[in-house]
Amino acid sequence: MNGNKSNLRHIVICAMFAAITAVLAQIEIPLPLVPISGQTLAVGLTATIIGSKLGAIAMFCLNIKEQHKKFLHTFALQFFIEYGKNNK
């Protein structure tokens, strides 16, 4: 029973830090050569606070979410293109 609570706690912590990273990624500091985003800060804080193993899992989950969103947009676009061809 204790192992299940620990696993759930790790999952919730990873999800929270993935969400924090997603929010901070929207903040940008424009510099002349290279802009800096809050995502860099969030990744560093995540690894420092929850450790490298859970931090890597959190960033992997964030990446999967972004790739999934791109896949859905591509799929929806392809569907509407095919739908438009068939209804002419």
mmCIF file of C-alpha atoms in Angstrom:
data_model
loop_
_atom_site.group_PDB
_atom_site.id
_atom_site.type_symbol
_atom_site.label_atom_id
_atom_site.label_comp_id
_atom_site.label_asym_id
_atom_site.label_seq_id
_atom_site.Cartn_x
_atom_site.Cartn_y
_atom_site.Cartn_z
ATOM 1 C CA MET A 1 0.000 0.000 0.000
ATOM 2 C CA ASN A 2 2.823 2.387 0.816
ATOM 3 C CA GLY A 3 4.413 1.782 -2.599
ATOM 4 C CA ASN A 4 1.208 2.820 -4.406
ATOM 5 C CA LYS A 5 1.020 6.095 -2.464
ATOM 6 C CA SER A 6 4.656 6.784 -3.278
ATOM 7 C CA ASN A 7 4.097 6.124 -6.992
ATOM 8 C CA LEU A 8 1.028 8.345 -7.042
ATOM 9 C CA ARG A 9 2.985 11.076 -5.277
ATOM 10 C CA HIS A 10 5.761 10.852 -7.883
ATOM 11 C CA ILE A 11 3.247 11.034 -10.734
ATOM 12 C CA VAL A 12 1.550 14.100 -9.245
ATOM 13 C CA ILE A 13 4.890 15.832 -8.630
ATOM 14 C CA CYS A 14 6.027 15.152 -12.215
ATOM 15 C CA ALA A 15 2.722 16.474 -13.574
ATOM 16 C CA MET A 16 2.965 19.614 -11.445
ATOM 17 C CA PHE A 17 6.485 20.408 -12.615
ATOM 18 C CA ALA A 18 5.558 19.696 -16.240
ATOM 19 C CA ALA A 19 2.709 22.197 -15.869
ATOM 20 C CA ILE A 20 5.001 24.760 -14.228
ATOM 21 C CA THR A 21 7.448 24.355 -17.097
ATOM 22 C CA ALA A 22 4.666 24.823 -19.654
ATOM 23 C CA VAL A 23 3.566 28.056 -17.973
ATOM 24 C CA LEU A 24 7.076 29.458 -17.584
ATOM 25 C CA ALA A 25 7.873 28.617 -21.218
ATOM 26 C CA GLN A 26 5.481 31.413 -22.207
ATOM 27 C CA ILE A 27 7.647 34.040 -20.494
ATOM 28 C CA GLU A 28 10.431 35.445 -22.647
ATOM 29 C CA ILE A 29 13.206 37.939 -21.976
ATOM 30 C CA PRO A 30 14.201 39.496 -25.306
ATOM 31 C CA LEU A 31 17.939 39.986 -25.595
ATOM 32 C CA PRO A 32 19.776 41.279 -28.685
ATOM 33 C CA LEU A 33 21.365 37.979 -29.722
ATOM 34 C CA VAL A 34 19.553 35.147 -27.966
ATOM 35 C CA PRO A 35 16.185 35.443 -26.217
ATOM 36 C CA ILE A 36 15.883 33.644 -22.893
ATOM 37 C CA SER A 37 12.647 31.921 -21.927
ATOM 38 C CA GLY A 38 11.368 30.887 -18.542
ATOM 39 C CA GLN A 39 11.545 27.279 -19.681
ATOM 40 C CA THR A 40 15.293 27.236 -19.038
ATOM 41 C CA LEU A 41 14.704 28.366 -15.474
ATOM 42 C CA ALA A 42 11.906 25.821 -14.990
ATOM 43 C CA VAL A 43 14.011 22.890 -16.199
ATOM 44 C CA GLY A 44 16.849 23.856 -13.875
ATOM 45 C CA LEU A 45 14.512 24.276 -10.911
ATOM 46 C CA THR A 46 12.803 20.981 -11.665
ATOM 47 C CA ALA A 47 16.065 19.043 -11.678
ATOM 48 C CA THR A 48 17.227 20.810 -8.525
ATOM 49 C CA ILE A 49 14.015 20.375 -6.537
ATOM 50 C CA ILE A 50 12.775 16.902 -7.491
ATOM 51 C CA GLY A 51 15.994 15.344 -8.747
ATOM 52 C CA SER A 52 17.303 14.273 -12.101
ATOM 53 C CA LYS A 53 15.255 11.068 -12.462
ATOM 54 C CA LEU A 54 11.832 12.563 -11.705
ATOM 55 C CA GLY A 55 12.822 15.775 -13.489
ATOM 56 C CA ALA A 56 13.610 13.839 -16.661
ATOM 57 C CA ILE A 57 10.259 12.045 -16.415
ATOM 58 C CA ALA A 58 8.459 15.390 -16.004
ATOM 59 C CA MET A 59 10.184 16.880 -19.062
ATOM 60 C CA PHE A 60 9.474 13.719 -21.068
ATOM 61 C CA CYS A 61 5.778 14.012 -20.183
ATOM 62 C CA LEU A 62 5.796 17.647 -21.275
ATOM 63 C CA ASN A 63 7.409 16.684 -24.588
ATOM 64 C CA ILE A 64 4.885 13.883 -25.164
ATOM 65 C CA LYS A 65 2.038 16.346 -24.573
ATOM 66 C CA GLU A 66 3.445 18.772 -27.149
ATOM 67 C CA GLN A 67 4.060 16.036 -29.735
ATOM 68 C CA HIS A 68 0.544 14.683 -29.170
ATOM 69 C CA LYS A 69 -0.932 18.150 -29.757
ATOM 70 C CA LYS A 70 1.014 18.510 -33.025
ATOM 71 C CA PHE A 71 -0.160 15.060 -34.136
ATOM 72 C CA LEU A 72 -3.794 15.946 -33.447
ATOM 73 C CA HIS A 73 -3.518 19.210 -35.398
ATOM 74 C CA THR A 74 -1.930 17.400 -38.356
ATOM 75 C CA PHE A 75 -4.548 14.653 -38.223
ATOM 76 C CA ALA A 76 -7.417 17.162 -38.058
ATOM 77 C CA LEU A 77 -5.996 19.146 -40.985
ATOM 78 C CA GLN A 78 -5.615 15.998 -43.089
ATOM 79 C CA PHE A 79 -9.158 14.927 -42.206
ATOM 80 C CA PHE A 80 -10.657 18.233 -43.325
ATOM 81 C CA ILE A 81 -8.631 18.230 -46.547
ATOM 82 C CA GLU A 82 -9.888 14.733 -47.402
ATOM 83 C CA TYR A 83 -13.420 15.643 -46.308
ATOM 84 C CA GLY A 84 -13.394 18.658 -48.610
ATOM 85 C CA LYS A 85 -12.220 16.582 -51.583
ATOM 86 C CA ASN A 86 -14.968 14.014 -51.096
ATOM 87 C CA ASN A 87 -17.794 16.572 -50.808
ATOM 88 C CA LYS A 88 -17.172 18.491 -54.022
#
